Short mmCIF file of C-alpha atoms in Angstrom, two decimals:
data_model
loop_
_atom_site.label_atom_id
_atom_site.label_comp_id
_atom_site.label_asym_id
_atom_site.label_seq_id
_atom_site.Cartn_x
_atom_site.Cartn_y
_atom_site.Cartn_z
CA MET A 1 -125.88 -175.00 165.61
CA SER A 2 -125.17 -178.02 163.46
CA ASN A 3 -122.48 -178.15 160.76
CA ASP A 4 -125.05 -177.98 158.03
CA GLU A 5 -126.53 -174.76 159.58
CA ARG A 6 -122.99 -173.25 159.92
CA TYR A 7 -122.28 -174.12 156.28
CA ARG A 8 -125.53 -172.61 155.10
CA ARG A 9 -125.01 -169.43 157.07
CA LEU A 10 -121.58 -169.01 155.65
CA PHE A 11 -123.02 -169.69 152.12
CA GLU A 12 -125.77 -167.17 152.52
CA GLU A 13 -123.77 -164.36 154.13
CA SER A 14 -120.54 -164.59 152.12
CA ARG A 15 -119.63 -161.33 150.30
CA ASP A 16 -118.05 -163.45 147.43
CA ALA A 17 -120.31 -165.11 145.00
CA ILE A 18 -120.62 -168.86 145.55
CA LEU A 19 -121.93 -171.25 142.83
CA ILE A 20 -122.56 -175.00 142.95
CA GLY A 21 -123.16 -176.81 139.70
CA THR A 22 -122.70 -179.83 137.42
CA LEU A 23 -120.15 -180.48 134.70
CA ASP A 24 -122.75 -180.32 132.01
CA GLY A 25 -123.24 -176.61 132.75
CA ARG A 26 -126.30 -176.42 135.12
CA LEU A 27 -126.42 -174.52 138.36
CA GLN A 28 -127.73 -176.30 141.46
CA ASP A 29 -127.33 -173.44 143.91
CA ALA A 30 -126.14 -169.75 144.10
CA ASN A 31 -125.84 -167.54 147.13
CA PRO A 32 -127.35 -163.96 147.36
CA ALA A 33 -123.94 -162.39 146.47
CA ALA A 34 -123.87 -164.38 143.23
CA VAL A 35 -127.45 -163.35 142.37
CA ALA A 36 -126.58 -159.66 142.93
CA LEU A 37 -123.18 -159.85 141.13
CA PHE A 38 -124.86 -161.17 137.87
CA ASP A 39 -127.87 -158.90 138.19
CA TYR A 40 -130.51 -161.62 138.46
CA ASP A 41 -133.93 -160.99 140.09
CA SER A 42 -133.85 -164.09 142.31
CA ARG A 43 -131.93 -167.26 142.95
CA ALA A 44 -134.62 -169.29 141.10
CA ALA A 45 -134.13 -167.15 137.98
CA MET A 46 -130.32 -167.68 138.07
CA LEU A 47 -130.60 -171.45 138.54
CA GLU A 48 -132.37 -171.58 135.08
CA ILE A 49 -129.36 -170.34 133.11
CA ASP A 50 -126.84 -172.16 130.94
CA ILE A 51 -123.44 -171.51 132.39
CA ALA A 52 -121.46 -171.43 129.15
CA ARG A 53 -123.98 -169.28 127.31
CA ASP A 54 -125.23 -166.99 130.04
CA LEU A 55 -122.21 -166.45 132.36
CA TYR A 56 -119.09 -166.62 130.25
CA TRP A 57 -118.14 -163.47 128.21
CA ASN A 58 -116.62 -165.91 125.58
CA PRO A 59 -118.31 -169.31 125.76
CA GLU A 60 -115.14 -170.97 124.38
CA ASP A 61 -113.43 -170.01 127.77
CA ARG A 62 -115.82 -172.35 129.56
CA LYS A 63 -114.32 -175.35 127.68
CA ARG A 64 -110.83 -174.27 128.55
CA THR A 65 -111.44 -173.73 132.22
CA GLN A 66 -113.53 -177.03 132.48
CA ALA A 67 -110.73 -179.01 130.97
CA LEU A 68 -108.24 -177.55 133.34
CA PHE A 69 -110.59 -178.27 136.23
CA VAL A 70 -111.15 -181.84 135.37
CA SER A 71 -107.48 -182.57 134.76
CA GLN A 72 -106.28 -181.28 138.14
CA GLY A 73 -109.49 -181.40 140.24
CA TYR A 74 -109.48 -177.76 141.32
CA LEU A 75 -108.93 -174.12 140.20
CA GLU A 76 -107.07 -171.54 142.22
CA ASP A 77 -107.34 -167.73 141.80
CA MET A 78 -107.98 -168.15 138.03
CA GLU A 79 -108.88 -164.95 136.31
CA ILE A 80 -111.81 -165.25 133.88
CA GLU A 81 -114.15 -162.88 132.07
CA LEU A 82 -117.92 -163.41 132.86
CA LYS A 83 -120.93 -161.21 132.10
CA THR A 84 -124.09 -160.05 133.91
CA ARG A 85 -127.60 -160.73 132.76
CA GLY A 86 -127.56 -157.31 131.05
CA GLY A 87 -124.29 -158.06 129.23
CA ARG A 88 -121.91 -156.02 131.41
CA ARG A 89 -118.42 -157.52 131.38
CA LEU A 90 -116.97 -158.77 134.69
CA ARG A 91 -113.50 -159.87 135.73
CA VAL A 92 -113.49 -162.36 138.52
CA GLU A 93 -111.00 -164.54 140.28
CA GLU A 94 -112.28 -168.08 140.49
CA SER A 95 -111.34 -170.81 143.06
CA SER A 96 -113.12 -174.10 142.62
CA SER A 97 -113.12 -177.54 144.23
CA ALA A 98 -114.54 -180.81 142.85
CA VAL A 99 -117.75 -182.62 143.87
CA ARG A 100 -117.08 -186.35 143.44
CA ASP A 101 -119.46 -189.41 143.34
CA GLY A 102 -118.95 -192.63 145.22
CA ASP A 103 -116.38 -193.86 142.70
CA GLY A 104 -114.27 -190.66 143.01
CA GLU A 105 -115.43 -189.36 139.63
CA ILE A 106 -115.88 -185.61 139.32
CA VAL A 107 -119.48 -184.77 138.75
CA GLY A 108 -119.72 -181.20 139.77
CA PHE A 109 -118.01 -178.13 141.37
CA ARG A 110 -118.15 -175.57 144.14
CA SER A 111 -116.80 -172.19 143.04
CA ILE A 112 -116.06 -168.94 144.88
CA LEU A 113 -115.90 -165.92 142.60
CA ARG A 114 -114.31 -162.65 143.69
CA ASP A 115 -115.25 -159.55 141.59
CA ILE A 116 -111.97 -157.84 140.61
CA THR A 117 -113.50 -155.72 137.84
CA GLU A 118 -112.84 -152.43 139.57
CA HIS A 119 -109.45 -153.49 140.72
CA ARG A 120 -108.36 -154.25 137.19
CA ARG A 121 -109.89 -151.01 135.86
CA LEU A 122 -107.94 -149.03 138.34
CA GLU A 123 -104.70 -150.97 137.37
CA GLU A 124 -105.42 -150.16 133.69
CA GLN A 125 -105.84 -146.47 134.60
CA LEU A 126 -102.46 -146.54 136.26
CA ARG A 127 -100.88 -148.26 133.31
CA GLN A 128 -102.33 -145.70 130.99
CA SER A 129 -101.14 -142.82 133.20
CA GLN A 130 -97.73 -144.34 133.21
CA LYS A 131 -97.79 -144.61 129.48
CA MET A 132 -98.83 -140.96 129.18
CA GLU A 133 -96.11 -139.89 131.54
CA ALA A 134 -93.51 -141.92 129.60
CA VAL A 135 -94.74 -140.51 126.33
CA GLY A 136 -94.52 -137.04 127.86
CA ARG A 137 -90.95 -137.55 129.07
CA LEU A 138 -90.01 -138.89 125.68
CA ALA A 139 -91.74 -135.91 123.90
CA GLY A 140 -90.07 -133.49 126.22
CA GLY A 141 -86.55 -134.86 125.44
CA VAL A 142 -87.24 -134.98 121.70
CA ALA A 143 -88.65 -131.45 121.72
CA HIS A 144 -85.63 -130.13 123.70
CA ASP A 145 -83.17 -131.42 121.01
CA PHE A 146 -85.51 -130.38 118.09
CA ASN A 147 -86.08 -126.97 119.57
CA ASN A 148 -82.32 -126.26 119.77
CA LEU A 149 -81.94 -127.25 116.19
CA LEU A 150 -84.99 -125.28 115.07
CA THR A 151 -83.80 -122.19 116.94
CA ALA A 152 -80.60 -122.25 114.83
CA ILE A 153 -82.37 -123.18 111.52
CA ASN A 154 -85.11 -120.56 111.85
CA GLY A 155 -82.83 -117.88 113.34
CA TYR A 156 -80.13 -118.04 110.71
CA SER A 157 -82.69 -118.21 107.93
CA GLU A 158 -84.35 -115.03 109.18
CA LEU A 159 -81.02 -113.26 109.56
CA ALA A 160 -80.05 -114.33 106.00
CA LEU A 161 -83.29 -113.01 104.60
CA ALA A 162 -82.92 -109.67 106.38
CA ARG A 163 -79.51 -109.28 104.64
CA MET A 164 -80.75 -110.28 101.18
CA GLY A 165 -82.30 -107.99 98.60
CA GLU A 166 -85.70 -108.80 97.09
CA ASP A 167 -84.02 -109.83 93.76
CA ASP A 168 -81.32 -111.99 95.35
CA ALA A 169 -81.04 -115.25 93.42
CA GLN A 170 -80.85 -117.27 96.73
CA ARG A 171 -83.80 -115.63 98.41
CA ASN A 172 -86.43 -118.27 97.33
CA ALA A 173 -84.23 -121.06 98.62
CA VAL A 174 -83.69 -119.46 102.08
CA GLU A 175 -87.47 -118.64 102.29
CA GLU A 176 -88.12 -122.31 101.74
CA ILE A 177 -85.72 -123.19 104.47
CA ARG A 178 -87.55 -120.83 106.84
CA LYS A 179 -90.99 -122.19 105.76
CA ALA A 180 -89.76 -125.87 106.45
CA GLY A 181 -88.38 -124.76 109.87
CA LYS A 182 -91.68 -123.17 110.85
CA ARG A 183 -93.47 -126.36 109.71
CA ALA A 184 -91.12 -128.42 111.95
CA THR A 185 -91.77 -125.98 114.84
CA ASP A 186 -95.50 -126.50 114.46
CA LEU A 187 -95.07 -130.27 114.22
CA THR A 188 -93.04 -130.27 117.51
CA ARG A 189 -95.64 -128.22 119.17
CA ARG A 190 -98.41 -130.64 118.01
CA LEU A 191 -96.39 -133.52 119.48
CA LEU A 192 -96.30 -131.76 122.86
CA THR A 193 -100.03 -130.98 122.54
CA LEU A 194 -100.79 -134.71 122.07
CA SER A 195 -98.64 -135.65 125.03
CA ARG A 196 -100.13 -132.88 127.17
CA HIS A 197 -96.77 -131.42 127.96
CA GLN A 198 -96.83 -128.13 126.12
CA VAL A 199 -95.93 -124.76 127.71
CA VAL A 200 -99.22 -122.87 128.25
CA SER A 201 -99.11 -119.47 126.53
CA PRO A 202 -102.53 -117.79 126.30
CA ARG A 203 -102.74 -115.15 123.60
CA ARG A 204 -105.18 -113.44 121.27
CA ILE A 205 -106.42 -116.04 118.85
CA CYS A 206 -108.71 -116.03 115.86
CA LEU A 207 -110.84 -119.24 116.28
CA ASN A 208 -111.70 -119.36 112.51
CA ARG A 209 -108.03 -119.52 111.60
CA ALA A 210 -107.30 -122.19 114.30
CA VAL A 211 -110.06 -124.35 112.90
CA ALA A 212 -109.02 -123.79 109.28
CA ASP A 213 -105.33 -124.59 110.09
CA MET A 214 -106.44 -128.02 111.56
CA GLU A 215 -108.55 -129.18 108.66
CA LYS A 216 -105.90 -131.23 106.97
CA LEU A 217 -104.80 -132.85 110.29
CA LEU A 218 -108.41 -133.64 111.18
CA GLU A 219 -109.02 -135.24 107.77
CA ARG A 220 -106.17 -137.58 108.46
CA VAL A 221 -107.33 -138.38 111.99
CA ILE A 222 -111.00 -139.12 111.20
CA GLY A 223 -110.33 -141.16 108.05
CA GLU A 224 -111.86 -141.34 104.63
CA ASP A 225 -115.31 -142.78 105.68
CA ILE A 226 -116.18 -139.49 107.60
CA ARG A 227 -116.88 -136.35 105.81
CA LEU A 228 -115.56 -133.12 107.45
CA GLY A 229 -117.48 -129.85 107.09
CA THR A 230 -116.87 -126.41 108.38
CA LYS A 231 -119.11 -123.34 108.62
CA LEU A 232 -117.13 -120.36 109.94
CA ALA A 233 -118.88 -117.03 110.71
CA ASP A 234 -117.61 -113.92 109.10
CA ASP A 235 -115.97 -111.15 111.20
CA LEU A 236 -115.65 -113.44 114.23
CA PRO A 237 -114.05 -111.64 117.33
CA HIS A 238 -110.93 -112.93 118.79
CA ILE A 239 -110.62 -114.96 121.94
CA TYR A 240 -107.83 -115.34 124.55
CA ALA A 241 -106.51 -118.81 124.89
CA ASP A 242 -103.48 -121.07 124.38
CA GLN A 243 -103.17 -122.16 120.82
CA GLY A 244 -101.89 -125.65 121.62
CA GLN A 245 -104.69 -126.25 124.09
CA LEU A 246 -107.24 -125.06 121.64
CA GLU A 247 -105.97 -127.47 119.05
CA GLN A 248 -106.01 -130.24 121.67
CA ILE A 249 -109.69 -129.64 122.36
CA ILE A 250 -110.58 -129.84 118.70
CA LEU A 251 -108.44 -132.96 118.23
CA ASN A 252 -109.91 -134.74 121.24
CA LEU A 253 -113.45 -134.04 120.10
CA ALA A 254 -112.67 -135.15 116.55
CA VAL A 255 -111.32 -138.43 117.86
CA ASN A 256 -114.30 -139.05 120.03
CA ALA A 257 -116.59 -138.27 117.01
CA ARG A 258 -114.56 -140.72 114.84
CA ASP A 259 -115.02 -143.52 117.41
CA ALA A 260 -118.68 -142.82 117.49
CA MET A 261 -119.01 -143.33 113.70
CA PRO A 262 -117.30 -146.71 113.03
CA GLU A 263 -119.32 -147.09 109.78
CA GLY A 264 -118.77 -143.47 108.63
CA GLY A 265 -120.73 -140.21 108.92
CA ARG A 266 -120.22 -136.50 109.14
CA LEU A 267 -118.14 -134.33 111.45
CA SER A 268 -119.07 -130.59 111.39
CA LEU A 269 -117.36 -127.66 113.02
CA SER A 270 -119.02 -124.25 113.00
CA THR A 271 -118.36 -120.85 114.69
CA GLN A 272 -120.60 -117.94 115.52
CA ARG A 273 -120.83 -114.93 117.77
CA VAL A 274 -123.60 -115.17 120.39
CA ARG A 275 -124.86 -113.15 123.19
CA MET A 276 -125.98 -115.28 126.14
CA PRO A 277 -128.47 -116.03 127.54
CA ALA A 278 -130.06 -116.39 124.09
CA ASP A 279 -133.51 -114.97 123.70
CA ASP A 280 -134.87 -117.86 121.68
CA GLY A 281 -133.73 -120.50 124.12
CA THR A 282 -132.33 -122.70 121.34
CA LEU A 283 -128.80 -122.79 122.80
CA PRO A 284 -127.60 -124.00 126.29
CA GLN A 285 -127.35 -121.27 128.91
CA VAL A 286 -124.05 -120.17 130.30
CA PRO A 287 -123.43 -119.02 133.83
CA VAL A 288 -122.41 -115.42 132.98
CA ALA A 289 -124.32 -113.38 130.53
CA GLY A 290 -122.38 -111.73 127.82
CA GLU A 291 -120.86 -112.05 124.36
CA TYR A 292 -119.17 -115.28 123.39
CA VAL A 293 -117.56 -116.97 120.52
CA LEU A 294 -119.29 -120.28 120.08
CA LEU A 295 -117.52 -123.34 118.63
CA GLN A 296 -119.85 -126.20 117.82
CA VAL A 297 -118.51 -129.75 117.06
CA ALA A 298 -121.22 -132.12 115.84
CA ASP A 299 -121.18 -135.65 114.71
CA THR A 300 -123.76 -138.11 113.31
CA GLY A 301 -122.61 -141.02 115.52
CA PHE A 302 -124.49 -143.27 117.78
CA GLY A 303 -124.82 -140.69 120.55
CA MET A 304 -125.06 -140.94 124.31
CA GLU A 305 -127.70 -142.24 126.61
CA SER A 306 -128.71 -139.91 129.42
CA LYS A 307 -126.56 -141.67 132.10
CA VAL A 308 -123.40 -141.53 129.89
CA ARG A 309 -124.08 -137.83 129.13
CA GLU A 310 -124.30 -136.85 132.83
CA HIS A 311 -120.78 -138.34 133.49
CA ALA A 312 -119.19 -137.43 130.19
CA PHE A 313 -116.81 -134.80 131.66
CA GLU A 314 -115.73 -136.92 134.63
CA PRO A 315 -112.00 -138.01 134.67
CA PHE A 316 -111.51 -141.70 133.71
CA PHE A 317 -115.10 -142.06 132.72
CA THR A 318 -115.26 -143.90 129.46
CA THR A 319 -117.56 -146.24 127.52
CA LYS A 320 -114.78 -147.58 125.30
CA GLY A 321 -113.24 -150.96 125.60
CA GLN A 322 -110.06 -151.79 127.53
CA GLY A 323 -106.90 -150.34 126.01
CA HIS A 324 -108.89 -148.01 123.71
CA ASN A 325 -109.17 -144.89 125.79
CA THR A 326 -107.84 -143.33 129.07
CA GLY A 327 -111.10 -141.65 129.96
CA LEU A 328 -109.29 -138.35 130.21
CA GLY A 329 -110.17 -136.73 126.89
CA LEU A 330 -113.43 -134.91 127.68
CA ALA A 331 -112.19 -134.15 131.21
CA ILE A 332 -109.24 -132.28 129.70
CA VAL A 333 -111.49 -130.50 127.23
CA TYR A 334 -113.70 -129.33 130.12
CA GLY A 335 -110.72 -128.14 132.09
CA ILE A 336 -109.13 -126.22 129.23
CA VAL A 337 -112.47 -124.53 128.38
CA LYS A 338 -113.01 -123.55 132.03
CA GLN A 339 -109.50 -122.31 132.26
CA SER A 340 -110.11 -119.96 129.41
CA GLY A 341 -113.13 -118.52 131.24
CA GLY A 342 -115.51 -120.37 129.01
CA HIS A 343 -118.29 -122.89 129.27
CA ILE A 344 -119.11 -126.24 127.64
CA GLU A 345 -122.31 -128.14 127.07
CA VAL A 346 -123.21 -131.38 125.32
CA GLU A 347 -126.35 -132.36 123.54
CA SER A 348 -126.76 -135.98 122.60
CA ARG A 349 -129.43 -138.78 122.20
CA GLU A 350 -128.87 -142.35 121.30
CA SER A 351 -128.74 -142.88 117.49
CA GLU A 352 -129.03 -139.18 116.87
CA GLY A 353 -125.45 -137.91 117.20
CA THR A 354 -123.73 -135.51 119.61
CA VAL A 355 -123.18 -131.76 119.50
CA PHE A 356 -120.62 -129.98 121.83
CA HIS A 357 -121.17 -126.31 122.46
CA LEU A 358 -117.93 -124.52 123.56
CA PHE A 359 -118.34 -120.92 124.59
CA PHE A 360 -115.22 -118.60 124.83
CA PRO A 361 -115.46 -115.06 126.14
CA ILE A 362 -114.73 -112.44 123.49
CA HIS A 363 -111.24 -111.00 124.03
CA VAL A 364 -111.18 -107.21 124.56
CA PRO A 365 -107.62 -105.75 124.68
CA LYS A 366 -106.97 -103.52 127.65
CA LYS A 367 -105.12 -101.05 125.34
CA PRO A 368 -106.47 -101.27 121.78
CA ARG A 369 -103.69 -100.63 119.16
CA LEU A 370 -104.15 -97.40 117.18
CA PRO A 371 -103.71 -97.77 113.44
CA ASP A 372 -100.20 -97.23 112.25
CA GLN A 373 -100.26 -93.69 110.72
CA SER A 374 -96.76 -94.01 109.25
CA GLY A 375 -97.76 -96.71 106.83
CA SER A 376 -94.80 -98.88 107.88
CA VAL A 377 -95.36 -102.66 107.82
CA SER A 378 -93.74 -103.38 111.18
CA GLU A 379 -91.90 -101.62 113.99
CA PRO A 380 -88.15 -101.77 114.01
CA LEU A 381 -86.49 -104.15 116.57
CA PRO A 382 -85.63 -102.51 119.81
CA ARG A 383 -81.95 -101.88 120.29
CA GLY A 384 -79.76 -101.50 123.37
CA SER A 385 -76.17 -100.99 124.63
CA GLU A 386 -76.36 -102.95 127.81
CA THR A 387 -74.19 -105.92 128.73
CA VAL A 388 -75.67 -109.34 128.40
CA LEU A 389 -74.31 -112.45 130.04
CA LEU A 390 -75.33 -115.33 127.68
CA VAL A 391 -75.08 -118.90 128.98
CA GLU A 392 -76.06 -121.69 126.58
CA ASP A 393 -74.37 -125.14 126.09
CA GLU A 394 -75.59 -125.65 122.49
CA THR A 395 -72.93 -124.00 120.33
CA SER A 396 -75.17 -123.22 117.41
CA VAL A 397 -77.78 -121.49 119.60
CA ARG A 398 -75.12 -119.61 121.60
CA THR A 399 -73.52 -118.31 118.46
CA LEU A 400 -76.82 -117.34 116.80
CA VAL A 401 -78.16 -115.57 120.05
CA ARG A 402 -74.91 -113.72 120.35
CA GLN A 403 -74.90 -112.55 116.75
CA ILE A 404 -78.61 -111.28 117.08
CA LEU A 405 -77.93 -109.33 120.19
CA GLU A 406 -74.68 -107.83 118.93
CA LEU A 407 -76.56 -106.68 115.75
CA GLN A 408 -78.94 -104.87 118.04
CA GLY A 409 -76.08 -103.05 119.83
CA TYR A 410 -75.67 -105.13 122.99
CA GLN A 411 -72.39 -106.05 124.55
CA VAL A 412 -72.41 -109.85 124.86
CA MET A 413 -70.35 -112.07 127.19
CA ALA A 414 -70.96 -115.73 125.99
CA ALA A 415 -70.30 -118.90 128.10
CA ARG A 416 -71.04 -122.55 127.48
CA ASN A 417 -71.98 -123.39 131.08
CA ALA A 418 -72.31 -122.00 134.59
CA ARG A 419 -68.66 -122.41 135.57
CA ALA A 420 -67.44 -120.57 132.41
CA ALA A 421 -70.03 -117.82 133.17
CA GLU A 422 -68.76 -117.23 136.61
CA ALA A 423 -65.14 -117.14 135.36
CA LEU A 424 -66.20 -114.41 132.80
CA CYS A 425 -67.78 -112.38 135.64
CA ASP A 426 -64.54 -112.64 137.66
CA GLU A 427 -62.65 -111.29 134.62
CA HIS A 428 -65.18 -108.60 133.67
CA ASP A 429 -65.09 -105.05 135.19
CA GLY A 430 -68.50 -104.00 136.22
CA GLN A 431 -71.88 -105.76 136.39
CA PRO A 432 -73.74 -107.37 133.46
CA ASP A 433 -77.29 -105.86 133.04
CA LEU A 434 -78.91 -109.14 132.08
CA LEU A 435 -78.35 -112.81 132.50
CA LEU A 436 -79.78 -114.72 129.55
CA THR A 437 -79.38 -118.40 130.43
CA ASP A 438 -80.47 -121.87 129.41
CA VAL A 439 -82.36 -123.71 132.11
CA VAL A 440 -81.04 -127.22 131.74
CA MET A 441 -77.25 -127.47 131.19
CA PRO A 442 -74.47 -130.04 132.07
CA GLY A 443 -73.19 -129.37 135.56
CA ARG A 444 -75.06 -126.67 137.30
CA SER A 445 -78.50 -125.53 136.06
CA GLY A 446 -79.39 -122.11 134.94
CA LEU A 447 -81.63 -121.70 138.03
CA ALA A 448 -78.65 -122.29 140.37
CA LEU A 449 -76.42 -119.93 138.38
CA ALA A 450 -79.07 -117.21 138.48
CA GLU A 451 -79.49 -117.51 142.27
CA ASP A 452 -75.72 -117.20 142.77
CA LEU A 453 -75.29 -114.24 140.50
CA GLN A 454 -78.29 -112.35 141.95
CA GLN A 455 -76.54 -112.51 145.32
CA ARG A 456 -73.46 -111.07 143.68
CA TYR A 457 -75.27 -108.45 141.52
CA ARG A 458 -78.43 -107.30 143.21
CA ASP A 459 -79.81 -105.39 140.15
CA LEU A 460 -79.11 -108.15 137.66
CA LYS A 461 -82.16 -108.94 135.51
CA ILE A 462 -82.72 -112.57 134.58
CA LEU A 463 -84.28 -114.16 131.43
CA PHE A 464 -84.38 -117.93 131.18
CA MET A 465 -84.66 -119.88 127.90
CA SER A 466 -85.29 -123.61 127.25
CA GLY A 467 -86.19 -126.12 124.71
CA TYR A 468 -87.65 -128.27 127.38
CA THR A 469 -91.44 -128.07 128.22
CA ASP A 470 -93.18 -127.47 131.45
CA SER A 471 -92.99 -131.16 132.19
CA HIS A 472 -89.40 -130.56 133.21
CA THR A 473 -88.92 -129.74 136.75
CA GLY A 474 -86.74 -126.70 136.19
CA VAL A 475 -89.18 -125.17 133.74
CA LYS A 476 -92.13 -126.03 136.12
CA LEU A 477 -90.39 -124.06 138.86
CA LEU A 478 -89.97 -121.07 136.54
CA THR A 479 -93.67 -121.20 135.63
CA GLN A 480 -94.66 -121.32 139.30
CA ARG A 481 -92.40 -118.31 140.12
CA GLN A 482 -93.61 -116.37 137.08
CA ALA A 483 -90.05 -115.80 136.04
CA ALA A 484 -89.25 -114.24 132.59
CA PHE A 485 -89.04 -117.19 130.26
CA LEU A 486 -88.30 -117.54 126.48
CA ALA A 487 -89.36 -120.93 124.88
CA LYS A 488 -87.19 -122.34 122.13
CA PRO A 489 -87.42 -122.11 119.15
CA PHE A 490 -87.68 -118.30 119.03
CA SER A 491 -87.15 -115.74 116.22
CA PRO A 492 -84.63 -112.96 116.21
CA GLU A 493 -87.62 -110.48 116.62
CA ILE A 494 -89.01 -112.38 119.64
CA LEU A 495 -85.61 -112.58 121.25
CA ALA A 496 -84.85 -108.88 120.67
CA ARG A 497 -88.17 -107.75 122.06
CA LYS A 498 -88.07 -110.05 125.10
CA VAL A 499 -84.57 -108.97 126.10
CA ARG A 500 -85.64 -105.30 125.79
CA GLU A 501 -88.73 -105.98 127.83
CA VAL A 502 -86.88 -107.72 130.71
CA ILE A 503 -84.16 -105.08 130.91
CA ASP A 504 -86.73 -102.23 130.94
CA GLY A 505 -88.93 -104.13 133.31
CA PRO A 506 -89.16 -103.96 137.14
#
């Protein structure tokens, strides 16, 4: 085999794209890998193109790379952005050598192009994941500090209101403090929802109220060019879901709708009660027949082509430009809906907008509450006389919790850390009935303290509390073990009922 034949075989069989051309922007040869990479039908068709216009994503980059090539006579592993015949963006690493005439002047080039588009996409996904994790850690730390502060603010304001008469001159001021504390609590929870590090607490939820509560936030998110409309069915049954996750679903779909309407449009949210499968066939079918609450989120954006629609719920699938999206939004929406026992469908056509159908099973309580025949507004807080060992490093929270429990009749032994708690146990005659401990504390954690004390007191009940989210290792372990847990901030009522529940429980 001659040298020319060896060269030609190498040229034809190379998996990297190889191009040979002139400095004025014309191609003289292209191997099969190049023809395939740039989506041309044949070598002949590719040799007809203008390099700057038809290969470069930004034609100005051609001038820059050519000037560098001419000045040094080569290019080595230079990353550039090119495009296919259909306009798909490519990232390639280019290594080029010069073709010279008899006088040594550069008249052309030989280039080897390696497609690194997928490699760079995976790198970007990793960076985005790292950003999300960093945001989550930051949000978790901020939430911990805020939740301790809000526990004290909300708790003391509720205690003060309980002691005030209806005509007390200071009552309005304290009520405003309580309202501000609750708004701050909601803001912290939304921060954790956005960072996907909230503690999951499914409960009975009115979907209409959840949508109505988010209207102001959605208006800020979608901007002034997009009109927001809601159509909420009367007497809508409750569903069983996590409030934060439900808000995350609505927010993610609203953000997607906004991005699909860059020149403005309309975003509509509607609710209705449906029995599936529907007789008229106008709605998508769900796997399990029955009654559902349907949330529809519709936009008048540019819609999806069929191939995009087929992959819409896949993790990391996105049609948005680099740096604009992680590709996780719809995958998370899908996962949350499925986790709630529901079903999701999408209807969309190019230039005709998109409609998401989210089906949530109707929540039927196992033991329906009977009407309160006494006419009282609320049940009195449960009381007790047991001994509670309280361990909390935040002084304001420790003082508040002690005061609440003592008002309910409990005997409270309060300590600022695990070491002080064990010293109290050494001094105390008898066994505490309940250990109420923070999870994350300086020195030894609440988990370690609980394990030691349970070996010492076999019948000791444990209730953990924390302002950290389930992104923290300690809280994650508690979630996995299904241990009794109280998330900060909590109200005096929630604290009193949870303590009674744990003490009376198995």
